[in-house]
GROMACS .gro file of N, CA, C and O in nm:
model
  512
    1MET      N    1   3.748   0.557  -1.412
    1MET     CA    2   3.774   0.552  -1.270
    1MET      C    3   3.907   0.479  -1.251
    1MET      O    4   3.931   0.377  -1.312
    2ARG      N    5   3.991   0.529  -1.165
    2ARG     CA    6   4.120   0.467  -1.135
    2ARG      C    7   4.106   0.389  -1.006
    2ARG      O    8   4.060   0.440  -0.906
    3VAL      N    9   4.146   0.264  -1.011
    3VAL     CA   10   4.136   0.175  -0.896
    3VAL      C   11   4.276   0.127  -0.859
    3VAL      O   12   4.355   0.090  -0.947
    4ARG      N   13   4.309   0.128  -0.732
    4ARG     CA   14   4.440   0.081  -0.687
    4ARG      C   15   4.438  -0.071  -0.684
    4ARG      O   16   4.350  -0.133  -0.625
    5TRP      N   17   4.539  -0.131  -0.747
    5TRP     CA   18   4.553  -0.276  -0.751
    5TRP      C   19   4.695  -0.307  -0.707
    5TRP      O   20   4.790  -0.292  -0.782
    6GLY      N   21   4.711  -0.345  -0.581
    6GLY     CA   22   4.846  -0.366  -0.527
    6GLY      C   23   4.920  -0.234  -0.520
    6GLY      O   24   4.874  -0.139  -0.457
    7HIS      N   25   5.036  -0.225  -0.591
    7HIS     CA   26   5.116  -0.104  -0.591
    7HIS      C   27   5.091  -0.018  -0.713
    7HIS      O   28   5.159   0.081  -0.734
    8ARG      N   29   5.001  -0.054  -0.797
    8ARG     CA   30   4.976   0.025  -0.917
    8ARG      C   31   4.829   0.058  -0.932
    8ARG      O   32   4.744   0.002  -0.864
    9PHE      N   33   4.799   0.153  -1.019
    9PHE     CA   34   4.661   0.194  -1.046
    9PHE      C   35   4.622   0.143  -1.183
    9PHE      O   36   4.701   0.144  -1.277
   10ILE      N   37   4.498   0.099  -1.197
   10ILE     CA   38   4.446   0.057  -1.326
   10ILE      C   39   4.318   0.134  -1.354
   10ILE      O   40   4.252   0.182  -1.263
   11ASP      N   41   4.287   0.148  -1.481
   11ASP     CA   42   4.161   0.212  -1.519
   11ASP      C   43   4.053   0.105  -1.521
   11ASP      O   44   4.070  -0.002  -1.578
   12ALA      N   45   3.940   0.135  -1.456
   12ALA     CA   46   3.828   0.041  -1.450
   12ALA      C   47   3.704   0.108  -1.505
   12ALA      O   48   3.680   0.225  -1.477
   13ALA      N   49   3.630   0.036  -1.583
   13ALA     CA   50   3.504   0.088  -1.634
   13ALA      C   51   3.403   0.085  -1.519
   13ALA      O   52   3.396  -0.011  -1.443
   14VAL      N   53   3.328   0.191  -1.508
   14VAL     CA   54   3.227   0.199  -1.404
   14VAL      C   55   3.092   0.176  -1.469
   14VAL      O   56   3.053   0.249  -1.559
   15GLU      N   57   3.024   0.074  -1.423
   15GLU     CA   58   2.891   0.046  -1.474
   15GLU      C   59   2.790   0.124  -1.390
   15GLU      O   60   2.788   0.112  -1.268
   16THR      N   61   2.713   0.207  -1.455
   16THR     CA   62   2.613   0.282  -1.381
   16THR      C   63   2.479   0.211  -1.390
   16THR      O   64   2.445   0.152  -1.491
   17GLN      N   65   2.407   0.218  -1.284
   17GLN     CA   66   2.275   0.155  -1.277
   17GLN      C   67   2.181   0.255  -1.214
   17GLN      O   68   2.213   0.318  -1.115
   18GLU      N   69   2.063   0.269  -1.273
   18GLU     CA   70   1.964   0.361  -1.218
   18GLU      C   71   1.917   0.308  -1.083
   18GLU      O   72   1.888   0.191  -1.066
   19VAL      N   73   1.916   0.396  -0.986
   19VAL     CA   74   1.871   0.360  -0.851
   19VAL      C   75   1.739   0.430  -0.826
   19VAL      O   76   1.727   0.550  -0.843
   20THR      N   77   1.640   0.352  -0.786
   20THR     CA   78   1.511   0.411  -0.751
   20THR      C   79   1.502   0.419  -0.601
   20THR      O   80   1.555   0.336  -0.529
   21MET      N   81   1.435   0.521  -0.553
   21MET     CA   82   1.427   0.546  -0.410
   21MET      C   83   1.282   0.535  -0.362
   21MET      O   84   1.193   0.590  -0.423
   22GLY      N   85   1.262   0.464  -0.254
   22GLY     CA   86   1.131   0.457  -0.191
   22GLY      C   87   1.132   0.542  -0.066
   22GLY      O   88   1.231   0.609  -0.035
   23HIS      N   89   1.024   0.540   0.008
   23HIS     CA   90   1.012   0.619   0.130
   23HIS      C   91   0.956   0.530   0.240
   23HIS      O   92   0.859   0.459   0.218
   24LEU      N   93   1.016   0.533   0.356
   24LEU     CA   94   0.960   0.470   0.474
   24LEU      C   95   0.907   0.584   0.560
   24LEU      O   96   0.983   0.671   0.602
   25ILE      N   97   0.778   0.586   0.581
   25ILE     CA   98   0.714   0.695   0.655
   25ILE      C   99   0.661   0.638   0.785
   25ILE      O  100   0.579   0.547   0.785
   26TYR      N  101   0.707   0.691   0.893
   26TYR     CA  102   0.662   0.646   1.024
   26TYR      C  103   0.566   0.751   1.078
   26TYR      O  104   0.600   0.868   1.086
   27GLY      N  105   0.447   0.711   1.112
   27GLY     CA  106   0.350   0.808   1.164
   27GLY      C  107   0.254   0.850   1.055
   27GLY      O  108   0.203   0.769   0.980
   28VAL      N  109   0.232   0.978   1.044
   28VAL     CA  110   0.134   1.032   0.950
   28VAL      C  111   0.185   1.018   0.807
   28VAL      O  112   0.298   1.052   0.779
   29ALA      N  113   0.101   0.970   0.721
   29ALA     CA  114   0.135   0.956   0.579
   29ALA      C  115   0.026   1.025   0.497
   29ALA      O  116  -0.082   1.052   0.547
   30PRO      N  117   0.054   1.053   0.369
   30PRO     CA  118  -0.049   1.116   0.285
   30PRO      C  119  -0.172   1.026   0.273
   30PRO      O  120  -0.162   0.904   0.281
   31ALA      N  121  -0.287   1.088   0.253
   31ALA     CA  122  -0.411   1.013   0.233
   31ALA      C  123  -0.403   0.934   0.103
   31ALA      O  124  -0.337   0.973   0.008
   32ILE      N  125  -0.470   0.822   0.101
   32ILE     CA  126  -0.477   0.737  -0.018
   32ILE      C  127  -0.613   0.761  -0.082
   32ILE      O  128  -0.716   0.742  -0.016
   33ASP      N  129  -0.616   0.801  -0.207
   33ASP     CA  130  -0.743   0.824  -0.276
   33ASP      C  131  -0.802   0.690  -0.320
   33ASP      O  132  -0.740   0.616  -0.396
   34ILE      N  133  -0.922   0.661  -0.271
   34ILE     CA  134  -0.993   0.539  -0.306
   34ILE      C  135  -1.137   0.577  -0.332
   34ILE      O  136  -1.199   0.651  -0.256
   35GLU      N  137  -1.192   0.526  -0.441
   35GLU     CA  138  -1.330   0.553  -0.480
   35GLU      C  139  -1.423   0.516  -0.363
   35GLU      O  140  -1.400   0.418  -0.293
   36ASP      N  141  -1.527   0.596  -0.341
   36ASP     CA  142  -1.615   0.580  -0.225
   36ASP      C  143  -1.669   0.438  -0.207
   36ASP      O  144  -1.667   0.385  -0.097
   37ARG      N  145  -1.719   0.379  -0.315
   37ARG     CA  146  -1.777   0.244  -0.301
   37ARG      C  147  -1.672   0.143  -0.258
   37ARG      O  148  -1.697   0.060  -0.170
   38ALA      N  149  -1.556   0.151  -0.316
   38ALA     CA  150  -1.448   0.059  -0.278
   38ALA      C  151  -1.405   0.083  -0.133
   38ALA      O  152  -1.382  -0.011  -0.057
   39LEU      N  153  -1.396   0.210  -0.095
   39LEU     CA  154  -1.355   0.243   0.042
   39LEU      C  155  -1.456   0.192   0.144
   39LEU      O  156  -1.419   0.146   0.253
   40GLU      N  157  -1.584   0.198   0.110
   40GLU     CA  158  -1.687   0.147   0.201
   40GLU      C  159  -1.666  -0.003   0.226
   40GLU      O  160  -1.677  -0.051   0.339
   41HIS      N  161  -1.634  -0.078   0.121
   41HIS     CA  162  -1.609  -0.221   0.136
   41HIS      C  163  -1.479  -0.246   0.213
   41HIS      O  164  -1.473  -0.335   0.299
   42LEU      N  165  -1.375  -0.169   0.184
   42LEU     CA  166  -1.251  -0.182   0.259
   42LEU      C  167  -1.272  -0.151   0.407
   42LEU      O  168  -1.217  -0.219   0.494
   43ARG      N  169  -1.354  -0.051   0.436
   43ARG     CA  170  -1.381  -0.014   0.575
   43ARG      C  171  -1.442  -0.130   0.652
   43ARG      O  172  -1.405  -0.158   0.766
   44VAL      N  173  -1.536  -0.200   0.590
   44VAL     CA  174  -1.600  -0.314   0.655
   44VAL      C  175  -1.494  -0.419   0.691
   44VAL      O  176  -1.490  -0.471   0.804
   45VAL      N  177  -1.405  -0.449   0.598
   45VAL     CA  178  -1.302  -0.550   0.621
   45VAL      C  179  -1.203  -0.503   0.728
   45VAL      O  180  -1.170  -0.577   0.820
   46ILE      N  181  -1.156  -0.380   0.716
   46ILE     CA  182  -1.058  -0.327   0.810
   46ILE      C  183  -1.115  -0.322   0.952
   46ILE      O  184  -1.051  -0.369   1.047
   47VAL      N  185  -1.234  -0.270   0.967
   47VAL     CA  186  -1.295  -0.259   1.101
   47VAL      C  187  -1.322  -0.398   1.158
   47VAL      O  188  -1.300  -0.423   1.277
   48THR      N  189  -1.366  -0.490   1.075
   48THR     CA  190  -1.391  -0.627   1.122
   48THR      C  191  -1.262  -0.690   1.174
   48THR      O  192  -1.260  -0.750   1.282
   49LYS      N  193  -1.153  -0.677   1.100
   49LYS     CA  194  -1.026  -0.734   1.144
   49LYS      C  195  -0.977  -0.668   1.272
   49LYS      O  196  -0.927  -0.737   1.361
   50LEU      N  197  -0.993  -0.537   1.284
   50LEU     CA  198  -0.948  -0.469   1.404
   50LEU      C  199  -1.033  -0.507   1.525
   50LEU      O  200  -0.981  -0.519   1.637
   51ARG      N  201  -1.164  -0.527   1.505
   51ARG     CA  202  -1.249  -0.572   1.616
   51ARG      C  203  -1.206  -0.710   1.666
   51ARG      O  204  -1.220  -0.742   1.783
   52ARG      N  205  -1.152  -0.791   1.574
   52ARG     CA  206  -1.103  -0.925   1.611
   52ARG      C  207  -0.959  -0.920   1.665
   52ARG      O  208  -0.901  -1.024   1.691
   53ASP      N  209  -0.904  -0.800   1.675
   53ASP     CA  210  -0.766  -0.779   1.721
   53ASP      C  211  -0.665  -0.846   1.627
   53ASP      O  212  -0.566  -0.903   1.671
   54GLU      N  213  -0.693  -0.840   1.497
   54GLU     CA  214  -0.605  -0.898   1.395
   54GLU      C  215  -0.531  -0.786   1.322
   54GLU      O  216  -0.593  -0.697   1.264
   55SER      N  217  -0.398  -0.790   1.324
   55SER     CA  218  -0.316  -0.694   1.251
   55SER      C  219  -0.290  -0.749   1.112
   55SER      O  220  -0.290  -0.870   1.089
   56PHE      N  221  -0.264  -0.660   1.017
   56PHE     CA  222  -0.241  -0.701   0.879
   56PHE      C  223  -0.177  -0.586   0.801
   56PHE      O  224  -0.178  -0.472   0.845
   57SER      N  225  -0.123  -0.619   0.684
   57SER     CA  226  -0.071  -0.513   0.597
   57SER      C  227  -0.178  -0.476   0.495
   57SER      O  228  -0.260  -0.559   0.457
   58PHE      N  229  -0.177  -0.351   0.456
   58PHE     CA  230  -0.264  -0.301   0.349
   58PHE      C  231  -0.174  -0.248   0.239
   58PHE      O  232  -0.087  -0.166   0.264
   59ASN      N  233  -0.193  -0.299   0.119
   59ASN     CA  234  -0.109  -0.266   0.005
   59ASN      C  235  -0.192  -0.201  -0.104
   59ASN      O  236  -0.307  -0.239  -0.126
   60TRP      N  237  -0.134  -0.105  -0.174
   60TRP     CA  238  -0.206  -0.039  -0.282
   60TRP      C  239  -0.109   0.003  -0.391
   60TRP      O  240   0.012   0.011  -0.370
   61ASP      N  241  -0.163   0.028  -0.508
   61ASP     CA  242  -0.087   0.074  -0.624
   61ASP      C  243  -0.121   0.219  -0.651
   61ASP      O  244  -0.220   0.271  -0.601
   62ASN      N  245  -0.039   0.283  -0.733
   62ASN     CA  246  -0.058   0.422  -0.773
   62ASN      C  247  -0.067   0.515  -0.652
   62ASN      O  248  -0.151   0.603  -0.645
   63GLU      N  249   0.022   0.491  -0.557
   63GLU     CA  250   0.030   0.573  -0.438
   63GLU      C  251   0.079   0.712  -0.475
   63GLU      O  252   0.164   0.726  -0.562
   64PRO      N  253   0.029   0.817  -0.410
   64PRO     CA  254   0.089   0.948  -0.434
   64PRO      C  255   0.232   0.945  -0.381
   64PRO      O  256   0.259   0.885  -0.278
   65ASP      N  257   0.325   1.004  -0.455
   65ASP     CA  258   0.462   1.010  -0.408
   65ASP      C  259   0.469   1.106  -0.291
   65ASP      O  260   0.377   1.184  -0.268
   66VAL      N  261   0.573   1.100  -0.214
   66VAL     CA  262   0.584   1.182  -0.094
   66VAL      C  263   0.715   1.257  -0.089
   66VAL      O  264   0.813   1.218  -0.149
   67SER      N  265   0.712   1.367  -0.020
   67SER     CA  266   0.831   1.443   0.013
   67SER      C  267   0.815   1.482   0.159
   67SER      O  268   0.736   1.569   0.192
   68GLY      N  269   0.882   1.412   0.248
   68GLY     CA  270   0.858   1.430   0.390
   68GLY      C  271   0.720   1.375   0.424
   68GLY      O  272   0.688   1.263   0.389
   69ASP      N  273   0.638   1.455   0.487
   69ASP     CA  274   0.502   1.412   0.522
   69ASP      C  275   0.399   1.459   0.420
   69ASP      O  276   0.280   1.439   0.439
   70ASP      N  277   0.443   1.522   0.312
   70ASP     CA  278   0.350   1.582   0.216
   70ASP      C  279   0.341   1.501   0.088
   70ASP      O  280   0.442   1.458   0.034
   71ALA      N  281   0.219   1.482   0.039
   71ALA     CA  282   0.200   1.420  -0.091
   71ALA      C  283   0.236   1.521  -0.199
   71ALA      O  284   0.212   1.640  -0.185
   72ILE      N  285   0.297   1.472  -0.306
   72ILE     CA  286   0.329   1.559  -0.419
   72ILE      C  287   0.263   1.502  -0.543
   72ILE      O  288   0.216   1.388  -0.544
   73ASN      N  289   0.258   1.577  -0.651
   73ASN     CA  290   0.182   1.538  -0.769
   73ASN      C  291   0.242   1.423  -0.849
   73ASN      O  292   0.176   1.368  -0.934
   74ALA      N  293   0.367   1.386  -0.825
   74ALA     CA  294   0.427   1.276  -0.899
   74ALA      C  295   0.378   1.143  -0.842
   74ALA      O  296   0.386   1.122  -0.722
   75PRO      N  297   0.324   1.055  -0.926
   75PRO     CA  298   0.272   0.929  -0.872
   75PRO      C  299   0.386   0.834  -0.834
   75PRO      O  300   0.490   0.832  -0.897
   76GLY      N  301   0.367   0.760  -0.728
   76GLY     CA  302   0.459   0.655  -0.690
   76GLY      C  303   0.413   0.525  -0.753
   76GLY      O  304   0.331   0.525  -0.844
   77LEU      N  305   0.463   0.414  -0.705
   77LEU     CA  306   0.423   0.286  -0.761
   77LEU      C  307   0.338   0.204  -0.666
   77LEU      O  308   0.226   0.171  -0.695
   78HIS      N  309   0.392   0.172  -0.552
   78HIS     CA  310   0.322   0.086  -0.459
   78HIS      C  311   0.340   0.139  -0.318
   78HIS      O  312   0.439   0.203  -0.287
   79GLY      N  313   0.244   0.110  -0.232
   79GLY     CA  314   0.255   0.150  -0.093
   79GLY      C  315   0.205   0.039  -0.003
   79GLY      O  316   0.122  -0.043  -0.044
   80THR      N  317   0.256   0.035   0.119
   80THR     CA  318   0.214  -0.063   0.218
   80THR      C  319   0.214   0.003   0.354
   80THR      O  320   0.306   0.077   0.387
   81VAL      N  321   0.111  -0.022   0.433
   81VAL     CA  322   0.108   0.019   0.573
   81VAL      C  323   0.070  -0.102   0.657
   81VAL      O  324   0.003  -0.194   0.610
   82TRP      N  325   0.117  -0.102   0.780
   82TRP     CA  326   0.079  -0.205   0.877
   82TRP      C  327  -0.037  -0.150   0.958
   82TRP      O  328  -0.029  -0.041   1.013
   83ILE      N  329  -0.144  -0.224   0.963
   83ILE     CA  330  -0.263  -0.180   1.037
   83ILE      C  331  -0.282  -0.272   1.157
   83ILE      O  332  -0.286  -0.394   1.142
   84SER      N  333  -0.293  -0.210   1.273
   84SER     CA  334  -0.314  -0.284   1.397
   84SER      C  335  -0.411  -0.204   1.484
   84SER      O  336  -0.451  -0.094   1.447
   85LYS      N  337  -0.444  -0.258   1.600
   85LYS     CA  338  -0.537  -0.187   1.688
   85LYS      C  339  -0.479  -0.054   1.735
   85LYS      O  340  -0.553   0.033   1.779
   86ALA      N  341  -0.347  -0.035   1.722
   86ALA     CA  342  -0.285   0.092   1.760
   86ALA      C  343  -0.290   0.196   1.647
   86ALA      O  344  -0.254   0.311   1.668
   87SER      N  345  -0.337   0.157   1.531
   87SER     CA  346  -0.343   0.248   1.416
   87SER      C  347  -0.456   0.349   1.434
   87SER      O  348  -0.564   0.314   1.481
   88SER      N  349  -0.429   0.471   1.394
   88SER     CA  350  -0.534   0.574   1.391
   88SER      C  351  -0.580   0.588   1.247
   88SER      O  352  -0.504   0.632   1.162
   89LEU      N  353  -0.702   0.548   1.221
   89LEU     CA  354  -0.756   0.552   1.086
   89LEU      C  355  -0.874   0.647   1.080
   89LEU      O  356  -0.952   0.657   1.175
   90TYR      N  357  -0.887   0.713   0.969
   90TYR     CA  358  -1.000   0.804   0.946
   90TYR      C  359  -1.049   0.778   0.805
   90TYR      O  360  -0.973   0.788   0.709
   91PHE      N  361  -1.174   0.740   0.790
   91PHE     CA  362  -1.235   0.715   0.660
   91PHE      C  363  -1.317   0.838   0.623
   91PHE      O  364  -1.404   0.878   0.699
   92SER      N  365  -1.290   0.894   0.508
   92SER     CA  366  -1.362   1.014   0.463
   92SER      C  367  -1.421   0.986   0.325
   92SER      O  368  -1.351   0.940   0.236
   93PHE      N  369  -1.551   1.015   0.311
   93PHE     CA  370  -1.622   0.987   0.186
   93PHE      C  371  -1.673   1.117   0.125
   93PHE      O  372  -1.711   1.209   0.197
   94ASP      N  373  -1.674   1.121  -0.009
   94ASP     CA  374  -1.727   1.238  -0.078
   94ASP      C  375  -1.878   1.242  -0.077
   94ASP      O  376  -1.940   1.347  -0.088
   95SER      N  377  -1.941   1.123  -0.064
   95SER     CA  378  -2.087   1.117  -0.063
   95SER      C  379  -2.133   1.001   0.023
   95SER      O  380  -2.056   0.910   0.052
   96ALA      N  381  -2.260   1.005   0.061
   96ALA     CA  382  -2.318   0.897   0.139
   96ALA      C  383  -2.335   0.773   0.051
   96ALA      O  384  -2.359   0.786  -0.070
   97PRO      N  385  -2.323   0.654   0.109
   97PRO     CA  386  -2.341   0.533   0.028
   97PRO      C  387  -2.482   0.526  -0.029
   97PRO      O  388  -2.578   0.560   0.040
   98THR      N  389  -2.492   0.486  -0.154
   98THR     CA  390  -2.623   0.478  -0.218
   98THR      C  391  -2.662   0.335  -0.254
   98THR      O  392  -2.779   0.304  -0.262
   99ALA      N  393  -2.564   0.250  -0.277
   99ALA     CA  394  -2.594   0.111  -0.317
   99ALA      C  395  -2.562   0.017  -0.202
   99ALA      O  396  -2.478   0.047  -0.116
  100ALA      N  397  -2.630  -0.096  -0.201
  100ALA     CA  398  -2.604  -0.198  -0.098
  100ALA      C  399  -2.463  -0.253  -0.115
  100ALA      O  400  -2.409  -0.257  -0.226
  101LEU      N  401  -2.405  -0.294  -0.003
  101LEU     CA  402  -2.272  -0.355  -0.010
  101LEU      C  403  -2.280  -0.490  -0.079
  101LEU      O  404  -2.381  -0.561  -0.067
  102ASN      N  405  -2.174  -0.526  -0.148
  102ASN     CA  406  -2.165  -0.653  -0.218
  102ASN      C  407  -2.094  -0.753  -0.125
  102ASN      O  408  -1.974  -0.742  -0.104
  103PRO      N  409  -2.167  -0.852  -0.070
  103PRO     CA  410  -2.104  -0.947   0.023
  103PRO      C  411  -1.994  -1.030  -0.042
  103PRO      O  412  -1.900  -1.072   0.026
  104HIS      N  413  -2.004  -1.052  -0.173
  104HIS     CA  414  -1.899  -1.128  -0.242
  104HIS      C  415  -1.769  -1.048  -0.249
  104HIS      O  416  -1.660  -1.106  -0.240
  105TRP      N  417  -1.779  -0.917  -0.263
  105TRP     CA  418  -1.659  -0.832  -0.264
  105TRP      C  419  -1.598  -0.829  -0.124
  105TRP      O  420  -1.476  -0.836  -0.108
  106ILE      N  421  -1.682  -0.820  -0.022
  106ILE     CA  422  -1.631  -0.820   0.116
  106ILE      C  423  -1.557  -0.950   0.143
  106ILE      O  424  -1.448  -0.951   0.201
  107MET      N  425  -1.613  -1.063   0.100
  107MET     CA  426  -1.547  -1.193   0.120
  107MET      C  427  -1.414  -1.198   0.044
  107MET      O  428  -1.314  -1.248   0.098
  108ALA      N  429  -1.411  -1.147  -0.078
  108ALA     CA  430  -1.287  -1.147  -0.156
  108ALA      C  431  -1.180  -1.060  -0.089
  108ALA      O  432  -1.062  -1.097  -0.083
  109LEU      N  433  -1.221  -0.945  -0.038
  109LEU     CA  434  -1.127  -0.856   0.032
  109LEU      C  435  -1.079  -0.920   0.162
  109LEU      O  436  -0.960  -0.910   0.197
  110MET      N  437  -1.168  -0.987   0.233
  110MET     CA  438  -1.129  -1.054   0.357
  110MET      C  439  -1.030  -1.166   0.329
  110MET      O  440  -0.934  -1.187   0.405
  111GLU      N  441  -1.048  -1.238   0.219
  111GLU     CA  442  -0.952  -1.343   0.182
  111GLU      C  443  -0.815  -1.282   0.155
  111GLU      O  444  -0.713  -1.339   0.195
  112GLU      N  445  -0.811  -1.167   0.090
  112GLU     CA  446  -0.684  -1.098   0.066
  112GLU      C  447  -0.621  -1.058   0.200
  112GLU      O  448  -0.502  -1.078   0.222
  113ALA      N  449  -0.701  -1.001   0.289
  113ALA     CA  450  -0.649  -0.955   0.419
  113ALA      C  451  -0.595  -1.071   0.502
  113ALA      O  452  -0.500  -1.054   0.577
  114ASN      N  453  -0.655  -1.189   0.488
  114ASN     CA  454  -0.612  -1.306   0.564
  114ASN      C  455  -0.495  -1.379   0.500
  114ASN      O  456  -0.439  -1.469   0.561
  115SER      N  457  -0.457  -1.340   0.380
  115SER     CA  458  -0.345  -1.406   0.311
  115SER      C  459  -0.212  -1.347   0.357
  115SER      O  460  -0.207  -1.241   0.422
  116ASN      N  461  -0.102  -1.413   0.322
  116ASN     CA  462   0.029  -1.359   0.357
  116ASN      C  463   0.066  -1.238   0.272
  116ASN      O  464   0.162  -1.169   0.303
  117ARG      N  465  -0.010  -1.209   0.168
  117ARG     CA  466   0.012  -1.089   0.085
  117ARG      C  467  -0.046  -0.965   0.152
  117ARG      O  468  -0.003  -0.854   0.123
  118GLY      N  469  -0.145  -0.982   0.236
  118GLY     CA  470  -0.210  -0.870   0.301
  118GLY      C  471  -0.326  -0.817   0.218
  118GLY      O  472  -0.350  -0.860   0.105
  119LEU      N  473  -0.399  -0.723   0.276
  119LEU     CA  474  -0.516  -0.665   0.211
  119LEU      C  475  -0.475  -0.580   0.092
  119LEU      O  476  -0.384  -0.498   0.100
  120ARG      N  477  -0.539  -0.604  -0.020
  120ARG     CA  478  -0.519  -0.528  -0.142
  120ARG      C  479  -0.656  -0.514  -0.207
  120ARG      O  480  -0.735  -0.609  -0.207
  121LEU      N  481  -0.685  -0.397  -0.260
  121LEU     CA  482  -0.813  -0.376  -0.327
  121LEU      C  483  -0.818  -0.460  -0.453
  121LEU      O  484  -0.731  -0.451  -0.539
  122VAL      N  485  -0.917  -0.546  -0.462
  122VAL     CA  486  -0.939  -0.628  -0.581
  122VAL      C  487  -1.066  -0.580  -0.648
  122VAL      O  488  -1.151  -0.518  -0.585
  123PRO      N  489  -1.081  -0.607  -0.777
  123PRO     CA  490  -1.202  -0.561  -0.847
  123PRO      C  491  -1.330  -0.621  -0.787
  123PRO      O  492  -1.328  -0.733  -0.734
  124GLU      N  493  -1.438  -0.546  -0.795
  124GLU     CA  494  -1.565  -0.595  -0.743
  124GLU      C  495  -1.616  -0.708  -0.829
  124GLU      O  496  -1.632  -0.694  -0.951
  125PRO      N  497  -1.642  -0.825  -0.767
  125PRO     CA  498  -1.698  -0.937  -0.845
  125PRO      C  499  -1.846  -0.913  -0.873
  125PRO      O  500  -1.913  -0.843  -0.796
  126GLU      N  501  -1.893  -0.971  -0.980
  126GLU     CA  502  -2.036  -0.961  -1.009
  126GLU      C  503  -2.113  -1.048  -0.912
  126GLU      O  504  -2.064  -1.151  -0.867
  127ARG      N  505  -2.233  -1.006  -0.883
  127ARG     CA  506  -2.318  -1.088  -0.796
  127ARG      C  507  -2.374  -1.202  -0.877
  127ARG      O  508  -2.413  -1.184  -0.992
  128PRO      N  509  -2.379  -1.323  -0.817
  128PRO     CA  510  -2.433  -1.440  -0.893
  128PRO      C  511  -2.581  -1.427  -0.918
  128PRO      O  512  -2.652  -1.356  -0.859
   0.00000   0.00000   0.00000
């Protein structure tokens, strides 16, 4: 690459760096695949926070990558959405719940939602 330096040109080495691109999606975004049991516990936490008029971020890993408003088969890395009382949410399950909810998991998820990190799915703790 030739760079002008005062009245003369010099050759400069150009350092290339890989640039990764994310997506900011306003409005409708692709669905997030979450196992039914985990989604049932997340639903309890999300609905509880919204009933209390509490907004929060929801973060997840292994998000489907996007192209416009469409999910594509290439996996992304991380995703975040802001959830508030103005959010339109739809929970869809492949099957009806069969096991009782784990109150310890709900408490762990609620602690995440109340933190400055926001809600993130954490592994289900064993019942004592």
